[in-house]
């Protein structure tokens, strides 16, 4: 299976954030904003925004003279001991913040061994998670998560998945034609969130954006009760702009 990688804005932001982190890590005694600009070529609002995000996520800290040093998150993720747990904890903190900022349940999903897997999520009383009434592994054709993941595969990969999973009609809005679905996946721009407008479950709308790190396929998604459908596109755009910390954690 080949992947159909098309870098999105969060991907480029994560790459820039990595460049900043590498610069900070090389200067154990601290590095100033001017020095970071000189080493990375980044400056102005772009660098200010990246440093703000890196501080919020604990990747860097600012010391008394205004210089930046590496933070506790980088130390945890850079350690060989308990790295998997440290990554899960970091991603959960990020998801919790995203849930609160977009006002919706949020999810990380990966395409692993030919199957859709929701690996982590953040929900709450005011932001309920989707009721998984049909296993997400068998309903990729109907969910924003599934369509986002399939959209990152090449044509053969999509065909292989659909050959293994019958496209059942889950609601009156579910696409059950592989020809129609494949056509829509092919036409989907990578920078535009994939939507599920009650295709998986009546009463729920969802959106997903790609977070492809290295050779693995993933996505970040959100769900809302249908009475909040008017917020979906704006929430999806916020989610897309906020995907950088998730990508960064997966990349380090």
mmCIF file of C-alpha atoms in Angstrom:
data_model
loop_
_atom_site.group_PDB
_atom_site.id
_atom_site.type_symbol
_atom_site.label_atom_id
_atom_site.label_comp_id
_atom_site.label_asym_id
_atom_site.label_seq_id
_atom_site.Cartn_x
_atom_site.Cartn_y
_atom_site.Cartn_z
ATOM 1 C CA UNK A 1 0.000 0.000 0.000
ATOM 2 C CA UNK A 2 1.357 3.400 -0.995
ATOM 3 C CA UNK A 3 0.472 6.642 0.731
ATOM 4 C CA UNK A 4 -0.779 9.753 -0.969
ATOM 5 C CA UNK A 5 1.068 12.377 1.043
ATOM 6 C CA UNK A 6 0.230 16.028 0.447
ATOM 7 C CA UNK A 7 1.662 18.270 3.184
ATOM 8 C CA UNK A 8 -0.868 20.479 4.963
ATOM 9 C CA UNK A 9 -0.374 23.706 6.926
ATOM 10 C CA UNK A 10 -0.066 21.883 10.293
ATOM 11 C CA UNK A 11 2.628 19.657 8.769
ATOM 12 C CA UNK A 12 4.670 22.676 7.699
ATOM 13 C CA UNK A 13 4.139 24.307 11.106
ATOM 14 C CA UNK A 14 5.311 21.138 12.864
ATOM 15 C CA UNK A 15 8.432 21.079 10.682
ATOM 16 C CA UNK A 16 9.150 24.721 11.586
ATOM 17 C CA UNK A 17 8.554 23.952 15.273
ATOM 18 C CA UNK A 18 11.064 21.087 15.034
ATOM 19 C CA UNK A 19 13.642 23.482 13.603
ATOM 20 C CA UNK A 20 13.088 25.835 16.538
ATOM 21 C CA UNK A 21 13.328 22.945 19.021
ATOM 22 C CA UNK A 22 16.561 21.686 17.448
ATOM 23 C CA UNK A 23 18.055 25.174 17.776
ATOM 24 C CA UNK A 24 17.025 25.469 21.419
ATOM 25 C CA UNK A 25 18.331 21.974 22.183
ATOM 26 C CA UNK A 26 21.750 22.837 20.753
ATOM 27 C CA UNK A 27 22.108 25.744 23.193
ATOM 28 C CA UNK A 28 21.981 24.241 26.680
ATOM 29 C CA UNK A 29 22.664 27.619 28.301
ATOM 30 C CA UNK A 30 19.740 29.237 26.483
ATOM 31 C CA UNK A 31 19.158 30.936 23.148
ATOM 32 C CA UNK A 32 17.558 34.303 22.387
ATOM 33 C CA UNK A 33 14.808 35.011 19.881
ATOM 34 C CA UNK A 34 17.322 36.849 17.685
ATOM 35 C CA UNK A 35 19.595 33.802 17.669
ATOM 36 C CA UNK A 36 16.679 31.469 16.881
ATOM 37 C CA UNK A 37 15.776 33.710 13.952
ATOM 38 C CA UNK A 38 19.353 33.645 12.694
ATOM 39 C CA UNK A 39 19.574 29.860 12.888
ATOM 40 C CA UNK A 40 16.128 29.027 11.491
ATOM 41 C CA UNK A 41 15.259 31.931 9.227
ATOM 42 C CA UNK A 42 11.958 32.247 11.098
ATOM 43 C CA UNK A 43 10.924 35.504 12.697
ATOM 44 C CA UNK A 44 8.131 37.945 13.403
ATOM 45 C CA UNK A 45 4.628 36.666 14.128
ATOM 46 C CA UNK A 46 5.496 33.229 12.770
ATOM 47 C CA UNK A 47 8.227 32.617 15.346
ATOM 48 C CA UNK A 48 6.252 34.293 18.129
ATOM 49 C CA UNK A 49 3.318 31.957 17.521
ATOM 50 C CA UNK A 50 5.527 28.865 17.425
ATOM 51 C CA UNK A 51 7.309 29.809 20.652
ATOM 52 C CA UNK A 52 3.971 30.478 22.349
ATOM 53 C CA UNK A 53 2.741 27.006 21.322
ATOM 54 C CA UNK A 54 6.015 25.335 22.364
ATOM 55 C CA UNK A 55 5.852 27.002 25.793
ATOM 56 C CA UNK A 56 2.200 26.055 26.274
ATOM 57 C CA UNK A 57 2.959 22.415 25.418
ATOM 58 C CA UNK A 58 6.039 22.344 27.676
ATOM 59 C CA UNK A 59 8.621 21.850 24.933
ATOM 60 C CA UNK A 60 10.546 25.014 25.820
ATOM 61 C CA UNK A 61 10.811 27.313 28.829
ATOM 62 C CA UNK A 62 11.822 30.947 29.056
ATOM 63 C CA UNK A 63 14.447 31.769 31.671
ATOM 64 C CA UNK A 64 14.971 35.019 33.533
ATOM 65 C CA UNK A 65 17.052 36.724 30.846
ATOM 66 C CA UNK A 66 14.417 36.010 28.194
ATOM 67 C CA UNK A 67 16.364 33.202 26.556
ATOM 68 C CA UNK A 68 14.758 29.850 25.759
ATOM 69 C CA UNK A 69 15.807 26.416 27.041
ATOM 70 C CA UNK A 70 14.295 22.978 26.517
ATOM 71 C CA UNK A 71 11.303 22.059 28.677
ATOM 72 C CA UNK A 72 10.089 19.010 30.541
ATOM 73 C CA UNK A 73 7.964 17.665 27.670
ATOM 74 C CA UNK A 74 10.954 17.351 25.368
ATOM 75 C CA UNK A 75 12.909 15.598 28.105
ATOM 76 C CA UNK A 76 10.074 13.114 28.683
ATOM 77 C CA UNK A 77 9.542 12.331 25.001
ATOM 78 C CA UNK A 78 13.270 12.154 24.347
ATOM 79 C CA UNK A 79 13.802 9.503 27.000
ATOM 80 C CA UNK A 80 13.876 5.857 25.972
ATOM 81 C CA UNK A 81 12.258 4.896 29.283
ATOM 82 C CA UNK A 82 8.450 4.989 29.339
ATOM 83 C CA UNK A 83 8.354 6.995 26.080
ATOM 84 C CA UNK A 84 5.084 5.413 24.917
ATOM 85 C CA UNK A 85 3.333 6.405 28.139
ATOM 86 C CA UNK A 86 4.872 9.892 28.022
ATOM 87 C CA UNK A 87 3.582 10.307 24.463
ATOM 88 C CA UNK A 88 0.068 9.182 25.421
ATOM 89 C CA UNK A 89 0.053 11.574 28.387
ATOM 90 C CA UNK A 90 1.250 14.478 26.254
ATOM 91 C CA UNK A 91 -1.294 13.780 23.524
ATOM 92 C CA UNK A 92 -4.063 13.536 26.128
ATOM 93 C CA UNK A 93 -3.161 16.933 27.572
ATOM 94 C CA UNK A 94 -3.193 18.395 24.072
ATOM 95 C CA UNK A 95 -6.539 16.759 23.256
ATOM 96 C CA UNK A 96 -8.058 18.066 26.488
ATOM 97 C CA UNK A 97 -7.001 21.600 25.545
ATOM 98 C CA UNK A 98 -8.348 21.170 22.016
ATOM 99 C CA UNK A 99 -11.684 19.874 23.356
ATOM 100 C CA UNK A 100 -12.045 23.000 25.468
ATOM 101 C CA UNK A 101 -10.940 25.398 22.713
ATOM 102 C CA UNK A 102 -13.238 24.014 19.992
ATOM 103 C CA UNK A 103 -16.102 23.067 22.318
ATOM 104 C CA UNK A 104 -16.384 19.539 20.953
ATOM 105 C CA UNK A 105 -15.209 16.005 21.615
ATOM 106 C CA UNK A 106 -11.907 15.416 19.779
ATOM 107 C CA UNK A 107 -10.212 12.224 18.611
ATOM 108 C CA UNK A 108 -6.905 10.931 17.258
ATOM 109 C CA UNK A 109 -7.243 8.092 14.783
ATOM 110 C CA UNK A 110 -4.616 6.037 12.917
ATOM 111 C CA UNK A 111 -4.717 3.614 10.006
ATOM 112 C CA UNK A 112 -2.883 0.572 11.366
ATOM 113 C CA UNK A 113 -2.489 -2.784 9.590
ATOM 114 C CA UNK A 114 -5.292 -1.932 7.203
ATOM 115 C CA UNK A 115 -7.776 -0.904 9.876
ATOM 116 C CA UNK A 116 -9.202 2.334 11.292
ATOM 117 C CA UNK A 117 -8.347 2.762 14.972
ATOM 118 C CA UNK A 118 -9.363 5.607 17.284
ATOM 119 C CA UNK A 119 -6.350 5.646 19.593
ATOM 120 C CA UNK A 120 -7.233 8.501 21.975
ATOM 121 C CA UNK A 121 -10.003 10.990 22.562
ATOM 122 C CA UNK A 122 -11.129 13.753 24.891
ATOM 123 C CA UNK A 123 -14.778 14.244 25.769
ATOM 124 C CA UNK A 124 -16.815 15.571 28.664
ATOM 125 C CA UNK A 125 -20.353 16.203 29.936
ATOM 126 C CA UNK A 126 -20.754 19.230 27.650
ATOM 127 C CA UNK A 127 -18.847 17.600 24.780
ATOM 128 C CA UNK A 128 -20.074 13.999 24.540
ATOM 129 C CA UNK A 129 -18.212 11.419 22.477
ATOM 130 C CA UNK A 130 -19.842 9.687 19.520
ATOM 131 C CA UNK A 131 -21.807 6.575 20.442
ATOM 132 C CA UNK A 132 -19.874 3.860 18.563
ATOM 133 C CA UNK A 133 -22.948 1.880 17.604
ATOM 134 C CA UNK A 134 -21.129 0.330 14.623
ATOM 135 C CA UNK A 135 -17.438 -0.548 15.019
ATOM 136 C CA UNK A 136 -15.348 2.241 13.452
ATOM 137 C CA UNK A 137 -13.210 -0.408 11.734
ATOM 138 C CA UNK A 138 -16.202 -1.415 9.605
ATOM 139 C CA UNK A 139 -17.698 2.023 8.969
ATOM 140 C CA UNK A 140 -14.859 4.053 7.411
ATOM 141 C CA UNK A 141 -17.100 4.868 4.440
ATOM 142 C CA UNK A 142 -19.557 6.666 6.746
ATOM 143 C CA UNK A 143 -17.314 8.543 9.186
ATOM 144 C CA UNK A 144 -15.219 11.686 8.855
ATOM 145 C CA UNK A 145 -12.362 9.784 10.520
ATOM 146 C CA UNK A 146 -12.562 6.906 8.062
ATOM 147 C CA UNK A 147 -12.853 9.106 4.993
ATOM 148 C CA UNK A 148 -9.914 11.248 6.109
ATOM 149 C CA UNK A 149 -7.733 8.170 6.596
ATOM 150 C CA UNK A 150 -8.806 6.536 3.331
ATOM 151 C CA UNK A 151 -8.213 9.833 1.550
ATOM 152 C CA UNK A 152 -4.546 9.645 2.514
ATOM 153 C CA UNK A 153 -4.105 6.234 0.854
ATOM 154 C CA UNK A 154 -3.500 5.709 -2.835
ATOM 155 C CA UNK A 155 -6.265 4.336 -5.066
ATOM 156 C CA UNK A 156 -5.159 0.721 -4.598
ATOM 157 C CA UNK A 157 -5.124 1.132 -0.809
ATOM 158 C CA UNK A 158 -8.652 2.523 -0.832
ATOM 159 C CA UNK A 159 -9.869 -0.286 -3.099
ATOM 160 C CA UNK A 160 -8.276 -2.864 -0.818
ATOM 161 C CA UNK A 161 -10.019 -1.431 2.247
ATOM 162 C CA UNK A 162 -13.440 -1.280 0.581
ATOM 163 C CA UNK A 163 -13.015 -4.836 -0.717
ATOM 164 C CA UNK A 164 -12.572 -6.027 2.872
ATOM 165 C CA UNK A 165 -15.387 -3.948 4.408
ATOM 166 C CA UNK A 166 -18.888 -3.885 2.949
ATOM 167 C CA UNK A 167 -20.326 -0.362 2.685
ATOM 168 C CA UNK A 168 -23.442 -0.831 4.796
ATOM 169 C CA UNK A 169 -26.173 1.819 4.898
ATOM 170 C CA UNK A 170 -26.093 3.205 8.441
ATOM 171 C CA UNK A 171 -28.407 6.178 7.856
ATOM 172 C CA UNK A 172 -30.308 7.577 4.890
ATOM 173 C CA UNK A 173 -27.272 9.817 4.229
ATOM 174 C CA UNK A 174 -24.644 7.040 4.096
ATOM 175 C CA UNK A 175 -22.761 6.629 0.821
ATOM 176 C CA UNK A 176 -22.994 2.967 -0.199
ATOM 177 C CA UNK A 177 -21.549 3.201 -3.713
ATOM 178 C CA UNK A 178 -17.808 2.591 -3.869
ATOM 179 C CA UNK A 179 -17.683 4.520 -7.153
ATOM 180 C CA UNK A 180 -19.248 7.600 -5.536
ATOM 181 C CA UNK A 181 -17.067 7.363 -2.429
ATOM 182 C CA UNK A 182 -13.832 6.897 -4.385
ATOM 183 C CA UNK A 183 -14.716 9.849 -6.605
ATOM 184 C CA UNK A 184 -15.324 12.076 -3.578
ATOM 185 C CA UNK A 185 -12.122 10.950 -1.878
ATOM 186 C CA UNK A 186 -10.146 11.698 -5.039
ATOM 187 C CA UNK A 187 -11.644 15.197 -5.253
ATOM 188 C CA UNK A 188 -11.132 16.018 -1.542
ATOM 189 C CA UNK A 189 -8.441 18.724 -1.090
ATOM 190 C CA UNK A 190 -6.003 17.730 1.707
ATOM 191 C CA UNK A 191 -6.300 21.158 3.329
ATOM 192 C CA UNK A 192 -10.114 21.028 3.625
ATOM 193 C CA UNK A 193 -11.657 19.118 6.569
ATOM 194 C CA UNK A 194 -13.631 15.974 5.707
ATOM 195 C CA UNK A 195 -17.206 16.129 7.007
ATOM 196 C CA UNK A 196 -19.735 13.543 8.176
ATOM 197 C CA UNK A 197 -23.216 15.069 8.205
ATOM 198 C CA UNK A 198 -25.234 12.347 9.953
ATOM 199 C CA UNK A 199 -23.805 9.659 7.658
ATOM 200 C CA UNK A 200 -22.673 7.461 10.562
ATOM 201 C CA UNK A 201 -25.311 8.287 13.160
ATOM 202 C CA UNK A 202 -28.457 10.377 13.173
ATOM 203 C CA UNK A 203 -27.994 13.268 15.585
ATOM 204 C CA UNK A 204 -24.209 13.622 15.177
ATOM 205 C CA UNK A 205 -21.979 15.588 12.793
ATOM 206 C CA UNK A 206 -18.214 15.207 12.567
ATOM 207 C CA UNK A 207 -15.137 16.649 10.859
ATOM 208 C CA UNK A 208 -11.586 15.330 10.442
ATOM 209 C CA UNK A 209 -8.242 16.737 9.282
ATOM 210 C CA UNK A 210 -5.118 14.742 8.319
ATOM 211 C CA UNK A 211 -2.121 14.489 10.662
ATOM 212 C CA UNK A 212 0.310 12.407 8.656
ATOM 213 C CA UNK A 213 3.624 11.902 10.454
ATOM 214 C CA UNK A 214 6.357 10.045 8.614
ATOM 215 C CA UNK A 215 5.069 6.887 6.940
ATOM 216 C CA UNK A 216 1.950 6.543 9.103
ATOM 217 C CA UNK A 217 -1.520 7.837 8.310
ATOM 218 C CA UNK A 218 -3.549 9.617 10.957
ATOM 219 C CA UNK A 219 -6.205 12.231 11.508
ATOM 220 C CA UNK A 220 -7.563 14.566 14.139
ATOM 221 C CA UNK A 221 -11.347 14.715 14.386
ATOM 222 C CA UNK A 222 -14.225 16.264 16.300
ATOM 223 C CA UNK A 223 -17.881 15.483 16.801
ATOM 224 C CA UNK A 224 -20.886 17.643 17.675
ATOM 225 C CA UNK A 225 -24.568 17.003 18.379
ATOM 226 C CA UNK A 226 -26.577 17.907 15.283
ATOM 227 C CA UNK A 227 -28.145 20.885 17.072
ATOM 228 C CA UNK A 228 -24.656 22.436 17.001
ATOM 229 C CA UNK A 229 -24.118 21.681 13.296
ATOM 230 C CA UNK A 230 -23.916 25.409 12.567
ATOM 231 C CA UNK A 231 -20.582 25.425 14.474
ATOM 232 C CA UNK A 232 -19.070 22.492 12.591
ATOM 233 C CA UNK A 233 -17.106 24.240 9.863
ATOM 234 C CA UNK A 234 -15.696 26.906 12.161
ATOM 235 C CA UNK A 235 -14.755 24.257 14.750
ATOM 236 C CA UNK A 236 -13.129 22.159 12.008
ATOM 237 C CA UNK A 237 -11.063 25.125 10.837
ATOM 238 C CA UNK A 238 -9.950 25.751 14.437
ATOM 239 C CA UNK A 239 -9.047 22.073 14.778
ATOM 240 C CA UNK A 240 -6.994 22.225 11.569
ATOM 241 C CA UNK A 241 -5.102 25.303 12.760
ATOM 242 C CA UNK A 242 -4.512 23.647 16.133
ATOM 243 C CA UNK A 243 -3.212 20.312 14.829
ATOM 244 C CA UNK A 244 0.469 21.296 15.008
ATOM 245 C CA UNK A 245 1.088 20.204 18.642
ATOM 246 C CA UNK A 246 -0.368 16.764 17.908
ATOM 247 C CA UNK A 247 1.809 16.332 14.826
ATOM 248 C CA UNK A 248 4.837 17.556 16.748
ATOM 249 C CA UNK A 249 4.356 14.995 19.527
ATOM 250 C CA UNK A 250 3.988 12.189 16.986
ATOM 251 C CA UNK A 251 7.077 13.303 15.078
ATOM 252 C CA UNK A 252 9.559 13.678 17.945
#
